[in-house]
CSV table of N, CA and C in Angstrom, one decimal:
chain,number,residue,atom,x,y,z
D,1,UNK,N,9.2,6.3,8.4
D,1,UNK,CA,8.8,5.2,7.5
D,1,UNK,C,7.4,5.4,7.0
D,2,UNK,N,7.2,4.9,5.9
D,2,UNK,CA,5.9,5.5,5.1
D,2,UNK,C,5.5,4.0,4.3
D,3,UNK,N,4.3,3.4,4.5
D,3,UNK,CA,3.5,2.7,4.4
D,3,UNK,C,2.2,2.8,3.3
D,4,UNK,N,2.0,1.9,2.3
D,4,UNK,CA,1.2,2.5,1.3
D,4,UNK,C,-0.1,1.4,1.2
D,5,UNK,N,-0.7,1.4,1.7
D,5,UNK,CA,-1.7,-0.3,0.7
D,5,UNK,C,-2.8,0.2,0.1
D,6,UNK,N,-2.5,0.1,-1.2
D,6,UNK,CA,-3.2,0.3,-2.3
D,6,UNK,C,-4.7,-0.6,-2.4
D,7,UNK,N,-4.8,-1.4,-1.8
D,7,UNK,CA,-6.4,-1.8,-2.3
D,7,UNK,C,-6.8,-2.4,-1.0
D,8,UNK,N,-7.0,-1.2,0.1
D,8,UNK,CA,-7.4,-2.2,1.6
D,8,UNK,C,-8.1,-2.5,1.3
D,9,UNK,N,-9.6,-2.4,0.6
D,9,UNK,CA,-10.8,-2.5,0.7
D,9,UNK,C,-11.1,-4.2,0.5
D,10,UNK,N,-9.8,-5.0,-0.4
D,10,UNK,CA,-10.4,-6.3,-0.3
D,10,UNK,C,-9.8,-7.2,1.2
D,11,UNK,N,-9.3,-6.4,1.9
D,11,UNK,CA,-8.9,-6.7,3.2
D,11,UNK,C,-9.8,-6.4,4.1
D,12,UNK,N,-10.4,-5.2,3.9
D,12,UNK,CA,-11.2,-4.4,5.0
D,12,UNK,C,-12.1,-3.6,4.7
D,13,UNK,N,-13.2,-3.8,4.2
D,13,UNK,CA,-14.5,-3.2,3.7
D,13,UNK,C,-14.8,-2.1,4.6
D,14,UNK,N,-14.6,-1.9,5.6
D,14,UNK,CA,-14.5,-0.9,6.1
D,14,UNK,C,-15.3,-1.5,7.7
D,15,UNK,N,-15.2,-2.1,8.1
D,15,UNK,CA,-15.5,-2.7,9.2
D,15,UNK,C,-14.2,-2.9,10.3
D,16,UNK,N,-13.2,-2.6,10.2
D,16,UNK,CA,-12.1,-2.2,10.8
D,16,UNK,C,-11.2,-1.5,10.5
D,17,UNK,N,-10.6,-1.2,11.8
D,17,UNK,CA,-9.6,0.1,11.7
D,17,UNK,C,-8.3,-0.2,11.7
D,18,UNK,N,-7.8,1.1,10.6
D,18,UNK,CA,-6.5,0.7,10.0
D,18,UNK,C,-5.3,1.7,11.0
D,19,UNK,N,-6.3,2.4,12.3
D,19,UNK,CA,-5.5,3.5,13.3
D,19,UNK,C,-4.1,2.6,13.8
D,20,UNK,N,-4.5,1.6,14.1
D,20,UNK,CA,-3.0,0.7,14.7
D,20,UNK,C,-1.9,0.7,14.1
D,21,UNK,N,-2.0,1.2,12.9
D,21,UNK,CA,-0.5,1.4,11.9
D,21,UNK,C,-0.1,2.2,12.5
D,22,UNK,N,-0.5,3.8,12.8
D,22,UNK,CA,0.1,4.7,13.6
D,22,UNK,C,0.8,4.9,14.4
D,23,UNK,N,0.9,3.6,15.3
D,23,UNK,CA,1.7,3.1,16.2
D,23,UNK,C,3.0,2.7,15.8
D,24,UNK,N,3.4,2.7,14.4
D,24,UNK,CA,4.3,1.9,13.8
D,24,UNK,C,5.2,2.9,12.8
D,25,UNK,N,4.3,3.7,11.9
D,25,UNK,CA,4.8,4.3,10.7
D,25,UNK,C,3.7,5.3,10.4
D,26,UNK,N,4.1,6.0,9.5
D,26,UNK,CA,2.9,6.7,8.6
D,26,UNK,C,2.6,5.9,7.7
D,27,UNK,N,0.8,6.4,7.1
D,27,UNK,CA,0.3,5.3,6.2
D,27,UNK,C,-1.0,6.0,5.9
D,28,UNK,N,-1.0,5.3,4.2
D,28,UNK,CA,-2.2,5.8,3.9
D,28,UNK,C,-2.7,4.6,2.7
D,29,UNK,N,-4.5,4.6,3.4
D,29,UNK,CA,-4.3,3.3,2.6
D,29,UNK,C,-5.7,3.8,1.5
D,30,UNK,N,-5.5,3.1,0.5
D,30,UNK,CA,-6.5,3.7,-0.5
D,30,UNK,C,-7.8,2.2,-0.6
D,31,UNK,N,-8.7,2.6,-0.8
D,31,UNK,CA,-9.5,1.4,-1.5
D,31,UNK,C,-9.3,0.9,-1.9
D,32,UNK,N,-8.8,1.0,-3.5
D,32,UNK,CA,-8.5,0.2,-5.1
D,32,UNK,C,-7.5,0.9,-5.5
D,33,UNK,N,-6.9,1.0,-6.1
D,33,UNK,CA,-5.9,1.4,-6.9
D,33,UNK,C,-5.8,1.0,-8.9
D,34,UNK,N,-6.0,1.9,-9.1
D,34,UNK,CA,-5.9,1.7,-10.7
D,34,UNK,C,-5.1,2.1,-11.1
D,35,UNK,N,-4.6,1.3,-12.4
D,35,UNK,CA,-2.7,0.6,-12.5
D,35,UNK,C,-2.0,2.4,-12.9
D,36,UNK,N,-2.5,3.0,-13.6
D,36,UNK,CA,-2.3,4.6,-13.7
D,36,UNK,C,-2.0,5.1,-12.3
D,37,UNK,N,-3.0,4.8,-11.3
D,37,UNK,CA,-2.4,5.4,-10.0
D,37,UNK,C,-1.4,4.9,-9.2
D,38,UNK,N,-0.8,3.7,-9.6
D,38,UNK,CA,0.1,2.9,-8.4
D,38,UNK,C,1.5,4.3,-8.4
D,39,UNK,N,2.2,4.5,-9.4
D,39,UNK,CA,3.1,5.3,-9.1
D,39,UNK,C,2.8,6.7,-7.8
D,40,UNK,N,2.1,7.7,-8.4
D,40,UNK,CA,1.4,8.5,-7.8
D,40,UNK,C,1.3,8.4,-6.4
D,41,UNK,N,0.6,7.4,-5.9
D,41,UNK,CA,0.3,7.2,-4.7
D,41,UNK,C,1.4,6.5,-3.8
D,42,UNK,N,2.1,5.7,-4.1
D,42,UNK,CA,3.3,4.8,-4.0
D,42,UNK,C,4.8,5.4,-3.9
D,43,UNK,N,4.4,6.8,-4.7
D,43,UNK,CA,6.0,7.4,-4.5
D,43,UNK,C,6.7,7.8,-3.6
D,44,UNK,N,6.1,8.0,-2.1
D,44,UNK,CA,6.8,8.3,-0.7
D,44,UNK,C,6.8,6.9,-0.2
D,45,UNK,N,6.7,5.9,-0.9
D,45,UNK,CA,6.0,4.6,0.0
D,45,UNK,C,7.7,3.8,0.3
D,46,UNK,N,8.1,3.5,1.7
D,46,UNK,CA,9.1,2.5,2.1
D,46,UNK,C,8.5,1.2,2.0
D,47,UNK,N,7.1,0.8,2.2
D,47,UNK,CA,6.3,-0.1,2.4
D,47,UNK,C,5.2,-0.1,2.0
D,48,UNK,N,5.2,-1.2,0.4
D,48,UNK,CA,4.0,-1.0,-0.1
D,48,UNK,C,3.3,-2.9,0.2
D,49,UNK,N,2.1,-2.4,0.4
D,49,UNK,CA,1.5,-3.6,0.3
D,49,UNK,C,0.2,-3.7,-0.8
D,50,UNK,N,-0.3,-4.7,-1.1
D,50,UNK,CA,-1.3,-5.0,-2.0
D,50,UNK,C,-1.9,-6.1,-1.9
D,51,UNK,N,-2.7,-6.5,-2.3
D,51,UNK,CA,-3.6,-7.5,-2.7
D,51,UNK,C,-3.7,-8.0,-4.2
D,52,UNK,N,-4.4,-6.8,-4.9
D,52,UNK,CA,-4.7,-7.1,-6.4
D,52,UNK,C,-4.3,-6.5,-7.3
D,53,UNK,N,-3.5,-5.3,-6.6
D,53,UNK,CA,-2.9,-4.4,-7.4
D,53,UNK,C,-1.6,-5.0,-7.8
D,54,UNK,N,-1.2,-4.8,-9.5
D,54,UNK,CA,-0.1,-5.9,-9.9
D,54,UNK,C,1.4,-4.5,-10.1
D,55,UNK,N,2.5,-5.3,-9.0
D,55,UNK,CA,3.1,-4.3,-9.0
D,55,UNK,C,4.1,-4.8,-9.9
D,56,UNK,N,4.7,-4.4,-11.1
D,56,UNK,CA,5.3,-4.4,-12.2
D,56,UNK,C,6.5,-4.3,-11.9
D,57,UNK,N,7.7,-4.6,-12.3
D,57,UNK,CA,9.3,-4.5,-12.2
D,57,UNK,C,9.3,-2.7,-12.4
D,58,UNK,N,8.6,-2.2,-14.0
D,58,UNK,CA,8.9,-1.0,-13.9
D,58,UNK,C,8.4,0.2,-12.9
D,59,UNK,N,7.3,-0.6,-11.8
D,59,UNK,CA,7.1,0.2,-10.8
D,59,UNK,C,8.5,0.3,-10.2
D,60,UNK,N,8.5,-0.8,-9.7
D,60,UNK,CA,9.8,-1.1,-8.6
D,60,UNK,C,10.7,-0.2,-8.6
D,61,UNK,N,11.0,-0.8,-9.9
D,61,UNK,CA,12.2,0.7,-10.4
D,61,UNK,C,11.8,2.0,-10.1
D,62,UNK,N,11.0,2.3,-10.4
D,62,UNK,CA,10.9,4.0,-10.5
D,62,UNK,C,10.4,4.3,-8.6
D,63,UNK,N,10.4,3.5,-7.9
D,63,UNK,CA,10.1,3.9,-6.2
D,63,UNK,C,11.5,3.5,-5.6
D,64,UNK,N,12.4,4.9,-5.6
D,64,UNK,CA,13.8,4.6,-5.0
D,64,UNK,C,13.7,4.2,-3.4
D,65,UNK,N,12.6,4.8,-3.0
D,65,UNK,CA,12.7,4.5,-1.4
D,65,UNK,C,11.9,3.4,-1.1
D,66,UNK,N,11.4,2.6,-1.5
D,66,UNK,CA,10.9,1.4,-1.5
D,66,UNK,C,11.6,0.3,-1.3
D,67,UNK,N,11.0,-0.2,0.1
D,67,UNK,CA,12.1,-1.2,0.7
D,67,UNK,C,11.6,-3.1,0.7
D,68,UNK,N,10.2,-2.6,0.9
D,68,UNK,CA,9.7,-4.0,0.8
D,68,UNK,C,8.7,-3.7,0.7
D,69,UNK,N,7.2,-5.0,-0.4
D,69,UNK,CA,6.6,-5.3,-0.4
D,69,UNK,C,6.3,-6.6,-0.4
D,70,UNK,N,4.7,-6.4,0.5
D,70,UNK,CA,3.7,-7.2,1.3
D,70,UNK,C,2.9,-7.5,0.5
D,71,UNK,N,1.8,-8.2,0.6
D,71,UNK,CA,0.6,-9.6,0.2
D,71,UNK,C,-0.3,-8.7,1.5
D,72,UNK,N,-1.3,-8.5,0.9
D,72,UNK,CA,-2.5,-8.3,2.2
D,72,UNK,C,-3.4,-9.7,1.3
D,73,UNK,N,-3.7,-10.3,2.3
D,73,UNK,CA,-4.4,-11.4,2.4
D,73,UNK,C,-4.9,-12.6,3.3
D,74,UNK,N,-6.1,-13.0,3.1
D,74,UNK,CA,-6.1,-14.0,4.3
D,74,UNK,C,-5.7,-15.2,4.0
């Protein structure tokens, strides 16, 4: 299972650790994401999450293995 969050940084400035996913799945989480990168980085993703990054229908479509997406937020 493969885990993607595209803009931790408005979750987590970098004052905690994102190691506890490892526990769970693989994952790689980027800072920001700009709308040109969502595919790119997203395309092994079963589990994308975001914040501010706006995920588009024609994203959706084009990530066959994409199972669900999350809200990071408080």
């Amino acid at each position: 299972m493969k885990l993607v969050i595209l803009d931790g940084y408005t979750e987590n400035p970098g004052d905690l650790s994102w190691e506890w996913i490892n526990d769970y799945c693989d994952y790689d989480v980027y800072d920001l994401t700009a709308p040109e990168q969502v595919l790119e980085r997203a395309a092994d993703a079963d589990i994308l999450v975001s914040n501010k990054t706006v995920i588009t229908r024609e994203i959706i479509n084009s990530l066959p293995k994409l199972k669900y997406i999350a809200v990071l937020a408080t």
